[in-house]
Short mmCIF file of C-alpha atoms and ligand atoms in Angstrom, two decimals:
data_model
loop_
_atom_site.label_atom_id
_atom_site.label_comp_id
_atom_site.label_asym_id
_atom_site.label_seq_id
_atom_site.Cartn_x
_atom_site.Cartn_y
_atom_site.Cartn_z
CA UNK A 2 125.10 -52.64 146.63
CA UNK A 3 126.81 -53.71 143.34
CA UNK A 4 125.47 -52.82 139.91
CA UNK A 5 124.79 -54.58 136.84
CA UNK A 6 124.06 -53.94 133.26
CA UNK A 7 121.37 -56.03 132.04
CA UNK A 8 120.03 -54.28 128.81
CA UNK A 9 122.13 -52.47 126.14
CA UNK A 10 120.66 -50.42 122.70
CA UNK A 11 122.17 -48.47 120.36
CA UNK A 12 120.99 -46.15 117.41
CA UNK A 13 123.49 -46.61 114.45
CA UNK A 14 126.01 -43.66 114.53
CA UNK A 15 126.33 -41.21 111.43
CA UNK A 16 123.68 -39.12 109.83
CA UNK A 17 120.12 -40.01 109.87
CA UNK A 18 117.91 -37.29 108.57
CA UNK A 19 114.84 -39.14 109.19
CA UNK A 20 114.79 -39.37 112.79
CA UNK A 21 115.46 -36.50 115.58
CA UNK A 22 118.29 -36.86 118.22
CA UNK A 23 115.59 -37.63 120.64
CA UNK A 24 114.25 -40.45 118.40
CA UNK A 25 117.54 -41.98 118.02
CA UNK A 26 117.48 -42.13 121.73
CA UNK A 27 114.07 -43.48 122.29
CA UNK A 28 115.29 -46.20 119.56
CA UNK A 29 118.24 -46.95 121.64
CA UNK A 30 116.00 -47.09 124.82
CA UNK A 31 113.59 -49.53 123.12
CA UNK A 32 116.22 -51.98 122.10
CA UNK A 33 117.90 -51.74 125.60
CA UNK A 34 114.45 -52.54 127.32
CA UNK A 35 114.04 -55.32 124.88
CA UNK A 36 117.42 -56.83 125.52
CA UNK A 37 116.88 -57.03 129.22
CA UNK A 38 113.20 -58.32 128.43
CA UNK A 39 111.61 -55.30 130.69
CA UNK A 40 109.10 -52.73 129.77
CA UNK A 41 109.64 -48.81 130.10
CA UNK A 42 107.05 -48.73 133.08
CA UNK A 43 109.26 -51.08 135.01
CA UNK A 44 112.23 -48.30 134.90
CA UNK A 45 112.19 -46.67 138.41
CA UNK A 46 114.31 -43.84 137.47
CA UNK A 47 116.41 -42.19 134.27
CA UNK A 48 119.17 -40.46 133.63
CA UNK A 49 120.18 -38.80 130.42
CA UNK A 50 121.94 -36.32 128.25
CA UNK A 51 122.28 -34.72 125.00
CA UNK A 52 124.35 -31.35 124.09
CA UNK A 53 122.51 -30.41 120.91
CA UNK A 54 119.47 -32.31 120.52
CA UNK A 55 117.12 -31.18 123.29
CA UNK A 56 116.34 -32.14 126.86
CA UNK A 57 116.81 -35.96 127.48
CA UNK A 58 113.78 -35.91 130.00
CA UNK A 59 111.75 -35.42 126.87
CA UNK A 60 112.20 -39.00 126.00
CA UNK A 61 109.43 -39.70 128.53
CA UNK A 62 107.07 -38.04 125.78
CA UNK A 63 108.32 -40.89 123.37
CA UNK A 64 108.38 -43.80 125.63
CA UNK A 65 105.51 -43.32 128.21
CA UNK A 66 104.46 -40.82 130.63
CA UNK A 67 104.80 -43.08 133.79
CA UNK A 68 105.70 -40.42 136.34
CA UNK A 69 109.15 -41.59 136.96
CA UNK A 70 112.05 -39.44 138.01
CA UNK A 71 114.23 -38.11 134.88
CA UNK A 72 117.10 -35.90 135.32
CA UNK A 73 119.07 -34.13 132.53
CA UNK A 74 122.58 -34.56 132.64
CA UNK A 75 125.21 -32.24 130.85
CA UNK A 76 129.12 -32.51 131.21
CA UNK A 77 130.37 -31.80 127.58
CA UNK A 78 131.80 -34.81 126.15
CA UNK A 79 131.90 -36.60 129.65
CA UNK A 80 127.98 -36.36 129.37
CA UNK A 81 127.44 -40.39 128.98
CA UNK A 82 129.85 -40.99 131.70
CA UNK A 83 128.16 -38.81 133.93
CA UNK A 84 124.79 -40.07 133.27
CA UNK A 85 125.94 -43.83 133.97
CA UNK A 86 127.79 -42.59 137.00
CA UNK A 87 124.69 -40.70 138.29
CA UNK A 88 122.46 -43.92 137.68
CA UNK A 89 125.39 -46.32 139.25
CA UNK A 90 125.09 -44.24 142.45
CA UNK A 91 121.30 -44.31 142.66
CA UNK A 92 121.21 -48.09 142.56
CA UNK A 93 124.31 -48.21 144.97
CA UNK A 94 122.60 -45.89 147.40
CA UNK A 95 119.77 -48.72 147.68
CA UNK A 96 117.18 -46.20 146.63
CA UNK A 97 116.33 -48.17 143.72
CA UNK A 98 116.41 -51.67 142.18
CA UNK A 99 116.43 -50.84 138.24
CA UNK A 100 116.47 -47.75 136.05
CA UNK A 101 117.75 -46.66 132.27
CA UNK A 102 120.63 -44.26 131.16
CA UNK A 103 120.21 -42.91 127.85
CA UNK A 104 122.81 -40.48 125.77
CA UNK A 105 121.72 -39.17 121.95
CA UNK A 106 122.88 -36.31 119.93
CA UNK A 107 122.48 -34.60 116.68
CA UNK A 108 125.03 -31.89 115.68
CA UNK A 109 125.26 -29.66 112.79
CA UNK A 110 128.41 -30.32 110.36
CA UNK A 111 131.77 -28.60 110.88
CA UNK A 112 133.88 -28.35 114.12
CA UNK A 113 132.25 -27.21 117.46
CA UNK A 114 132.59 -23.65 118.32
CA UNK A 115 132.01 -22.78 121.49
CA UNK A 116 130.54 -19.68 123.46
CA UNK A 117 133.14 -18.54 125.52
CA UNK A 118 130.41 -16.56 127.79
CA UNK A 119 129.32 -20.14 128.95
CA UNK A 120 132.79 -20.68 130.35
CA UNK A 121 133.14 -17.43 132.03
CA UNK A 122 135.57 -16.17 129.59
CA UNK A 123 135.37 -12.77 127.46
CA UNK A 124 133.83 -12.71 124.01
CA UNK A 125 137.69 -11.43 122.45
CA UNK A 126 138.57 -15.30 123.22
CA UNK A 127 136.20 -16.56 120.47
CA UNK A 128 136.15 -13.40 118.22
CA UNK A 129 140.05 -14.09 118.05
CA UNK A 130 139.98 -17.47 117.13
CA UNK A 131 141.46 -19.05 120.05
CA UNK A 132 138.45 -20.87 121.41
CA UNK A 133 138.62 -24.43 119.26
CA UNK A 134 138.73 -27.72 120.69
CA UNK A 135 140.81 -28.70 117.54
CA UNK A 136 143.35 -26.11 118.33
CA UNK A 137 143.81 -27.43 122.06
CA UNK A 138 144.48 -31.13 120.84
CA UNK A 139 146.91 -30.11 118.35
CA UNK A 140 148.78 -28.07 120.91
CA UNK A 141 148.66 -30.80 123.51
CA UNK A 142 149.95 -33.46 121.05
CA UNK A 143 152.35 -30.92 119.65
CA UNK A 144 154.11 -30.73 122.99
CA UNK A 145 153.57 -34.31 123.81
CA UNK A 146 155.38 -35.41 120.38
CA UNK A 147 158.27 -33.02 121.29
CA UNK A 148 158.44 -34.46 124.85
CA UNK A 149 158.12 -38.34 124.34
CA UNK A 150 159.26 -38.62 120.62
CA UNK A 151 155.81 -39.60 118.93
CA UNK A 152 155.87 -39.64 115.37
CA UNK A 153 153.32 -38.51 112.73
CA UNK A 154 153.30 -41.85 111.44
CA UNK A 155 151.89 -43.26 114.60
CA UNK A 156 149.27 -40.78 114.76
CA UNK A 157 148.23 -41.85 111.13
CA UNK A 158 148.51 -45.59 112.49
CA UNK A 159 145.82 -44.81 115.11
CA UNK A 160 143.62 -43.29 112.65
CA UNK A 161 143.81 -46.16 110.06
CA UNK A 162 143.37 -48.72 112.94
CA UNK A 163 140.07 -46.77 113.86
CA UNK A 164 138.66 -47.08 110.33
CA UNK A 165 139.80 -50.59 109.83
CA UNK A 166 137.76 -51.55 113.36
CA UNK A 167 134.91 -49.21 112.19
CA UNK A 168 134.58 -51.04 109.00
CA UNK A 169 133.73 -54.17 111.10
CA UNK A 170 131.21 -52.46 112.81
CA UNK A 171 127.66 -52.11 111.65
CA UNK A 172 126.91 -49.02 114.03
CA UNK A 173 129.83 -47.15 113.03
CA UNK A 174 129.65 -43.86 110.74
CA UNK A 175 132.67 -44.54 108.48
CA UNK A 176 132.96 -48.08 107.61
CA UNK A 177 135.73 -47.74 105.05
CA UNK A 178 139.56 -48.19 105.57
CA UNK A 179 141.64 -45.35 104.80
CA UNK A 180 145.63 -45.83 104.41
CA UNK A 181 148.10 -44.40 106.76
CA UNK A 182 149.50 -42.63 103.71
CA UNK A 183 146.18 -40.93 102.78
CA UNK A 184 145.57 -40.03 106.36
CA UNK A 185 149.12 -38.35 106.61
CA UNK A 186 148.49 -36.51 103.21
CA UNK A 187 145.12 -35.37 103.91
CA UNK A 188 144.28 -31.62 104.56
CA UNK A 189 146.27 -30.07 107.53
CA UNK A 190 143.62 -28.91 109.91
CA UNK A 191 145.66 -27.83 112.90
CA UNK A 192 149.29 -29.03 112.78
CA UNK A 193 150.42 -31.93 113.43
CA UNK A 194 146.88 -33.22 112.94
CA UNK A 195 145.29 -33.84 109.67
CA UNK A 196 141.52 -33.95 108.35
CA UNK A 197 141.36 -37.88 108.88
CA UNK A 198 143.12 -37.74 112.23
CA UNK A 199 139.78 -35.75 113.71
CA UNK A 200 136.49 -37.16 114.64
CA UNK A 201 133.51 -35.16 113.27
CA UNK A 202 130.51 -33.94 115.24
CA UNK A 203 127.77 -36.56 114.40
CA UNK A 204 124.61 -38.34 115.38
CA UNK A 205 123.55 -41.56 117.37
CA UNK A 206 122.10 -42.86 120.52
CA UNK A 207 122.84 -45.17 123.46
CA UNK A 208 120.94 -46.65 126.08
CA UNK A 209 121.70 -48.94 129.14
CA UNK A 210 119.30 -50.72 131.43
CA UNK A 211 121.18 -50.99 134.91
CA UNK A 212 119.86 -52.75 138.02
CA UNK A 213 121.12 -54.18 141.27
CA UNK A 214 123.78 -56.94 140.82
CA UNK A 215 121.81 -59.31 143.08
CA UNK A 216 118.70 -59.13 140.75
CA UNK A 217 120.65 -59.09 137.71
CA UNK A 218 120.17 -62.77 136.72
CA UNK A 219 116.15 -62.21 136.53
CA UNK A 220 116.74 -60.13 133.34
CA UNK A 221 119.90 -61.80 131.64
CA UNK A 222 122.19 -64.79 131.71
CA UNK A 223 125.02 -62.38 130.91
CA UNK A 224 125.02 -59.53 133.07
CA UNK A 225 128.02 -57.20 133.02
CA UNK A 226 128.97 -55.60 136.51
CA UNK A 227 130.26 -52.32 137.02
CA UNK A 228 133.21 -52.75 139.18
CA UNK A 229 134.38 -49.13 139.08
CA UNK A 230 132.69 -45.80 137.84
CA UNK A 231 134.70 -42.44 138.65
CA UNK A 232 134.29 -38.71 137.48
CA UNK A 233 136.92 -36.20 138.10
CA UNK A 234 137.38 -32.37 137.28
CA UNK A 235 140.67 -30.65 136.74
CA UNK A 236 142.99 -29.43 139.16
CA UNK A 237 144.99 -26.16 139.11
CA UNK A 238 148.02 -26.90 136.62
CA UNK A 239 146.43 -29.33 134.47
CA UNK A 240 146.47 -28.39 130.76
CA UNK A 241 142.91 -27.96 129.76
CA UNK A 242 140.72 -26.80 127.00
CA UNK A 243 139.58 -23.20 126.73
CA UNK A 244 142.16 -21.81 128.85
CA UNK A 245 143.36 -18.44 127.90
CA UNK A 246 146.31 -18.92 130.69
CA UNK A 247 147.71 -22.13 132.09
CA UNK A 248 150.14 -22.61 135.32
CA UNK A 249 153.73 -22.56 134.46
CA UNK A 250 153.96 -25.96 136.34
CA UNK A 251 151.99 -28.76 135.25
CA UNK A 252 150.16 -31.38 137.44
CA UNK A 253 148.44 -34.44 136.25
CA UNK A 254 145.05 -34.14 134.40
CA UNK A 255 141.95 -35.16 135.27
CA UNK A 256 142.04 -38.67 133.60
CA UNK A 257 145.02 -39.56 135.69
CA UNK A 258 143.05 -38.82 138.82
CA UNK A 259 140.03 -40.49 137.55
CA UNK A 260 141.65 -43.54 136.17
CA UNK A 261 143.18 -44.28 139.68
CA UNK A 262 139.84 -43.58 141.58
CA UNK A 263 138.38 -46.30 139.10
CA UNK A 264 141.12 -48.71 139.43
CA UNK A 265 141.22 -48.36 143.36
CA UNK A 266 137.41 -48.74 143.37
CA UNK A 267 137.52 -52.01 140.98
CA UNK A 268 140.52 -53.61 142.86
CA UNK A 269 142.29 -54.00 139.70
CA UNK A 270 145.05 -52.47 137.80
CA UNK A 271 145.74 -51.74 134.04
CA UNK A 272 147.36 -55.02 133.57
CA UNK A 273 144.09 -56.73 134.22
CA UNK A 274 142.10 -55.20 131.52
CA UNK A 275 141.36 -57.09 128.45
CA UNK A 276 139.76 -54.69 126.28
CA UNK A 277 139.61 -50.64 126.56
CA UNK A 278 137.95 -47.57 124.88
CA UNK A 279 139.65 -44.45 125.22
CA UNK A 280 138.69 -41.14 124.28
CA UNK A 281 139.91 -40.42 120.75
CA UNK A 282 138.50 -37.13 119.62
CA UNK A 283 141.60 -37.14 117.43
CA UNK A 284 144.79 -39.46 117.04
CA UNK A 285 146.77 -37.60 119.52
CA UNK A 286 144.02 -37.97 122.13
CA UNK A 287 143.99 -41.85 121.94
CA UNK A 288 147.83 -41.92 122.12
CA UNK A 289 148.00 -39.75 125.30
CA UNK A 290 145.18 -41.08 126.85
CA UNK A 291 147.09 -44.56 126.82
CA UNK A 292 149.33 -43.31 129.31
CA UNK A 293 146.88 -40.94 131.07
CA UNK A 294 144.86 -43.94 132.01
CA UNK A 295 147.93 -45.91 133.19
CA UNK A 296 148.11 -48.61 130.43
CA UNK A 297 151.63 -47.64 129.62
CA UNK A 298 154.47 -44.97 130.35
CA UNK A 299 154.78 -41.65 128.50
CA UNK A 300 156.61 -42.46 125.22
CA UNK A 301 155.95 -46.16 125.11
CA UNK A 302 152.97 -45.48 122.88
CA UNK A 303 155.10 -45.15 119.81
CA UNK A 304 156.53 -48.76 119.98
CA UNK A 305 153.40 -50.23 120.95
CA UNK A 306 151.24 -48.74 118.14
CA UNK A 307 153.78 -49.35 115.50
CA UNK A 308 153.75 -53.08 116.68
CA UNK A 309 150.06 -53.10 116.37
CA UNK A 310 149.63 -54.01 120.13
CA UNK A 311 146.40 -51.83 120.15
CA UNK A 312 144.64 -53.27 117.21
CA UNK A 313 141.81 -55.93 117.73
CA UNK A 314 144.24 -58.77 118.03
CA UNK A 315 146.94 -56.92 119.86
CA UNK A 316 147.64 -57.37 123.77
CA UNK A 317 146.06 -54.16 124.38
CA UNK A 318 143.17 -53.59 122.16
CA UNK A 319 141.84 -50.08 122.14
CA UNK A 320 138.74 -48.75 120.45
CA UNK A 321 137.55 -51.73 119.00
CA UNK A 322 134.29 -50.54 117.43
CA UNK A 323 136.24 -47.64 115.62
CA UNK A 324 136.07 -45.06 118.48
CA UNK A 325 135.37 -41.53 117.94
CA UNK A 326 137.21 -41.36 114.67
CA UNK A 327 135.02 -43.91 112.96
CA UNK A 328 131.64 -43.46 114.73
CA UNK A 329 131.73 -39.94 115.03
CA UNK A 330 131.12 -37.72 118.29
CA UNK A 331 127.46 -37.42 119.07
CA UNK A 332 128.35 -35.69 122.58
CA UNK A 333 125.80 -37.13 124.68
CA UNK A 334 125.99 -40.60 123.41
CA UNK A 335 129.83 -41.26 123.35
CA UNK A 336 130.42 -42.36 126.98
CA UNK A 337 127.46 -45.05 126.82
CA UNK A 338 128.90 -46.18 123.37
CA UNK A 339 132.00 -47.01 124.68
CA UNK A 340 130.17 -48.90 127.52
CA UNK A 341 127.92 -50.85 124.78
CA UNK A 342 130.99 -51.69 122.81
CA UNK A 343 132.50 -53.14 125.93
CA UNK A 344 129.26 -54.91 127.04
CA UNK A 345 129.44 -56.66 123.68
CA UNK A 346 132.99 -57.74 123.91
CA UNK A 347 132.49 -59.10 127.27
CA UNK A 348 129.44 -61.03 126.26
CA UNK A 349 131.59 -62.44 123.20
CA UNK A 350 128.97 -60.80 120.97
CA UNK A 351 131.34 -58.30 119.03
CA UNK A 352 131.32 -60.45 115.82
CA UNK A 353 134.20 -59.88 113.36
CA UNK A 354 135.85 -57.36 115.77
CA UNK A 355 135.50 -59.65 118.71
CA UNK A 356 138.83 -59.49 120.74
CA UNK A 357 140.39 -62.86 120.62
CA UNK A 358 141.40 -62.91 124.36
CA UNK A 359 138.41 -64.19 125.85
CA UNK A 360 137.84 -60.78 127.76
CA UNK A 361 136.68 -60.66 131.57
CA UNK A 362 137.32 -56.90 132.06
CA UNK A 363 137.00 -53.80 129.97
CA UNK A 364 137.78 -50.35 130.72
CA UNK A 365 136.06 -47.08 128.95
CA UNK A 366 137.25 -43.37 129.19
CA UNK A 367 135.82 -40.27 128.11
CA UNK A 368 137.20 -36.51 128.52
CA UNK A 369 135.32 -33.41 127.99
CA UNK A 370 135.43 -29.79 128.06
CA UNK A 371 136.66 -27.68 130.13
CA UNK A 372 138.77 -30.71 131.89
CA UNK A 373 136.40 -33.32 133.16
CA UNK A 374 136.93 -37.34 132.54
CA UNK A 375 134.66 -40.37 133.65
CA UNK A 376 136.04 -43.89 133.56
CA UNK A 377 134.28 -47.33 134.01
CA UNK A 378 135.71 -50.58 134.69
CA UNK A 379 133.19 -53.43 133.72
CA UNK A 380 133.51 -57.10 134.39
CA UNK A 381 131.56 -60.13 133.16
CA UNK B 18 137.29 10.53 113.46
CA UNK B 19 138.22 6.86 113.47
CA UNK B 20 140.60 5.47 116.34
CA UNK B 21 142.54 2.19 117.35
CA UNK B 22 140.59 0.50 119.84
CA UNK B 23 141.40 -2.93 122.12
CA UNK B 24 139.48 -5.97 121.05
CA UNK B 25 138.49 -5.82 124.82
CA UNK B 26 139.19 -3.51 127.91
CA UNK B 27 141.59 -4.83 130.49
CA UNK B 28 143.40 -7.37 128.37
CA UNK B 29 146.47 -4.95 127.76
CA UNK B 30 147.68 -1.48 128.53
CA UNK B 31 146.29 0.75 125.85
CA UNK B 32 147.01 3.12 124.87
CA UNK B 33 150.72 2.76 125.31
CA UNK B 34 154.01 3.00 123.63
CA UNK B 35 155.12 -0.40 125.26
CA UNK B 36 152.00 -2.55 126.09
CA UNK B 37 151.82 -5.18 128.18
CA UNK B 38 149.32 -7.84 128.96
CA UNK B 39 147.32 -7.51 132.47
CA UNK B 40 147.07 -10.52 134.64
CA UNK B 41 146.11 -10.93 138.22
CA UNK B 42 148.31 -12.46 140.80
CA UNK B 43 146.82 -14.29 143.98
CA UNK B 44 148.46 -12.55 147.29
CA UNK B 45 147.80 -15.82 149.29
CA UNK B 46 149.32 -18.58 146.70
CA UNK B 47 151.37 -16.09 144.49
CA UNK B 48 150.08 -17.36 141.03
CA UNK B 49 149.33 -15.41 138.34
CA UNK B 50 146.18 -15.86 135.75
CA UNK B 51 145.44 -13.92 132.33
CA UNK B 52 143.13 -12.47 131.63
CA UNK B 53 142.44 -10.61 135.18
CA UNK B 54 140.14 -12.46 137.31
CA UNK B 55 137.97 -11.55 140.53
CA UNK B 56 139.52 -14.59 142.32
CA UNK B 57 142.44 -17.03 142.24
CA UNK B 58 142.24 -20.32 140.11
CA UNK B 59 144.31 -22.32 142.56
CA UNK B 60 142.92 -21.42 146.07
CA UNK B 61 139.82 -19.46 145.36
CA UNK B 62 140.86 -16.56 147.20
CA UNK B 63 139.76 -13.11 146.28
CA UNK B 64 143.02 -11.15 147.47
CA UNK B 65 144.09 -10.72 143.85
CA UNK B 66 145.90 -7.77 142.38
CA UNK B 67 146.08 -6.64 138.64
CA UNK B 68 149.73 -6.58 137.30
CA UNK B 69 151.77 -6.06 134.22
CA UNK B 70 152.89 -9.34 132.54
CA UNK B 71 156.32 -9.80 131.22
CA UNK B 72 156.60 -8.88 127.55
CA UNK B 73 158.81 -11.98 126.59
CA UNK B 74 158.87 -15.27 127.08
CA UNK B 75 159.30 -18.85 125.20
CA UNK B 76 157.00 -20.57 122.90
CA UNK B 77 155.45 -23.78 124.91
CA UNK B 78 153.57 -25.17 122.29
CA UNK B 79 151.84 -24.09 119.02
CA UNK B 80 149.70 -25.10 116.13
CA UNK B 81 148.24 -23.51 113.07
CA UNK B 82 144.62 -22.97 112.57
CA UNK B 83 144.20 -24.11 109.00
CA UNK B 84 140.42 -23.58 108.62
CA UNK B 85 138.41 -20.37 109.44
CA UNK B 86 136.41 -20.69 112.29
CA UNK B 87 132.53 -20.32 112.29
CA UNK B 88 131.01 -17.57 114.36
CA UNK B 89 131.52 -16.39 116.98
CA UNK B 90 135.28 -15.71 115.05
CA UNK B 91 135.04 -12.49 113.69
CA UNK B 92 138.03 -11.21 111.95
CA UNK B 93 136.46 -9.33 109.20
CA UNK B 94 137.57 -12.15 106.92
CA UNK B 95 135.64 -14.19 104.35
CA UNK B 96 136.45 -17.97 103.73
CA UNK B 97 138.27 -16.59 100.30
CA UNK B 98 140.39 -13.97 102.04
CA UNK B 99 141.01 -16.43 105.20
CA UNK B 100 144.77 -16.53 106.24
CA UNK B 101 145.81 -19.51 108.55
CA UNK B 102 147.08 -18.13 111.58
CA UNK B 103 149.62 -19.28 114.48
CA UNK B 104 148.22 -20.25 117.98
CA UNK B 105 150.29 -20.96 120.71
CA UNK B 106 151.02 -20.86 124.44
CA UNK B 107 153.80 -18.67 125.75
CA UNK B 108 155.62 -19.32 128.91
CA UNK B 109 156.06 -15.74 130.66
CA UNK B 110 158.90 -16.26 133.31
CA UNK B 111 157.56 -15.87 136.81
CA UNK B 112 154.11 -15.43 135.62
CA UNK B 113 151.85 -17.71 133.59
CA UNK B 114 151.52 -19.29 130.24
CA UNK B 115 149.56 -17.22 127.93
CA UNK B 116 147.51 -18.73 124.87
CA UNK B 117 147.89 -16.42 122.08
CA UNK B 118 147.68 -15.82 118.23
CA UNK B 119 151.15 -15.66 116.60
CA UNK B 120 152.77 -13.54 114.06
CA UNK B 121 154.36 -16.49 112.36
CA UNK B 122 151.93 -19.08 110.67
CA UNK B 123 154.07 -21.62 109.23
CA UNK B 124 155.69 -24.81 110.47
CA UNK B 125 159.08 -23.51 109.35
CA UNK B 126 158.97 -20.61 111.45
CA UNK B 127 157.78 -22.16 114.76
CA UNK B 128 159.44 -24.49 117.08
CA UNK B 129 158.83 -25.10 120.91
CA UNK B 130 161.40 -23.29 122.98
CA UNK B 131 161.88 -20.19 121.04
CA UNK B 132 161.90 -16.76 122.26
CA UNK B 133 158.86 -14.53 121.56
CA UNK B 134 157.63 -11.15 122.34
CA UNK B 135 154.33 -9.28 122.79
CA UNK B 136 153.43 -7.28 119.93
CA UNK B 137 149.78 -5.49 119.36
CA UNK B 138 148.40 -5.79 115.90
CA UNK B 139 145.38 -5.01 113.83
CA UNK B 140 142.79 -7.45 114.02
CA UNK B 141 139.84 -6.02 111.88
CA UNK B 142 137.89 -2.62 111.37
CA UNK B 143 134.65 -2.27 112.78
CA UNK B 144 131.61 -0.92 110.83
CA UNK B 145 132.34 2.70 111.43
CA UNK B 146 136.03 2.28 110.30
CA UNK B 147 137.54 2.00 113.89
CA UNK B 148 140.91 -0.17 113.81
CA UNK B 149 140.41 -3.01 116.31
CA UNK B 150 143.57 -4.25 117.79
CA UNK B 151 144.50 -7.54 119.61
CA UNK B 152 147.70 -9.01 121.32
CA UNK B 153 149.83 -11.44 119.65
CA UNK B 154 153.30 -13.02 120.04
CA UNK B 155 156.11 -12.82 117.44
CA UNK B 156 159.51 -14.32 117.10
CA UNK B 157 162.57 -12.42 118.41
CA UNK B 158 165.33 -12.88 115.90
ZN1 ZN C 417 145.57 -18.29 145.35
#
């Protein structure tokens, strides 16, 4: 059973003091239902997640107590991707015809600081200041730059592109362009990454109505089909966040495995993709994820990015909505934001940030602690 | 009477004139892990034995923590007294790559591939005045 996305909704990302995270999720859900021309009571199931804004299943209190099965999903930054994968499988199994996926969040200011005990690590790890996602990303790109000759200027270019794309997106948090010079000279957070090269924990919500592909035209004349959806966790030997030690012999990370699985499922390859959204928790992540998802060889990013190929008008448009850098990172919503943006691009509804290549195939990728990736391949 | 106490038991040999990190090694697949675990992360076997890890290794990657982390970070520092600290992974030959604070904390003093050795340093003092020590790695000149 093929699966289609027939309704999409988003609550603007950023800071919305007047609405709780849950209300932002409900806001997005109402828009997605309206987009598909359906009612909440038509939903046969729901999957949703939030890391810091309460239980997603409490949405039923906001939207109507219909008795539908609603399951909470929690997989770090891969929560949105995991919720969508769960919904995808629910339809594919033949058990349900139509349902909803929702992700939302609302985080405090400042970097995330995780609790080691939740990861099975001793308290000393957090106490001595080793358990920060920012450090991990800095150390990963530091090694990568050394191995593959990536320049600090390229990290700055990734961030300036994100803010430039965000400036064209009414739902982005940061909608002002920032120059490469300003990005490079802003406060150094964790060498080689400066303040403007990191995304910030934020708020937002996204919802999708999905259904059996053979019923999609009942709801929309522009369905987007889920051709591939995959999720993998890390194997021994991949370099992951929250690891007090790691193997001497490195293997590919979960993103590489997930990407391959999704491409196999969809029967297409990286060259067929017209627009892509990659997890860009910071500038270096976007650079590394380009290669880990198969869109270039390791080291080729330097020339591609410098030539502007990852910008909206380039041959490999990445993070057209501004990504996490411009949108912020509400953990539960990020994976679904990527899918929302890809649907807009495939429908031709992305306005001033529409990619000009008449896109037919889109790709989304999230990566979460402690080593989980989720990928979708979408086709109009 | 105050004393020097390790930040956690079982992380490194203590007290000792020549401290070493303590890891576990799998009898099935021979891989090592730090800190010690009751099972092997590669194969899941519970046939693991504790061993002292090499005291010297090479810097695999590094960064500098530029801002004071929120709790559970607990160094006794305040935002005003906070000093940026180095963090890195050190390849310990024949064993495992260990994440650690670094004695060096400037870009000038750190480079991938440099030789490093284990040191035990004061991390903070607890409320009754005990000196709490932790492990770090220091460049070998
Ligand atoms: Zn083993």
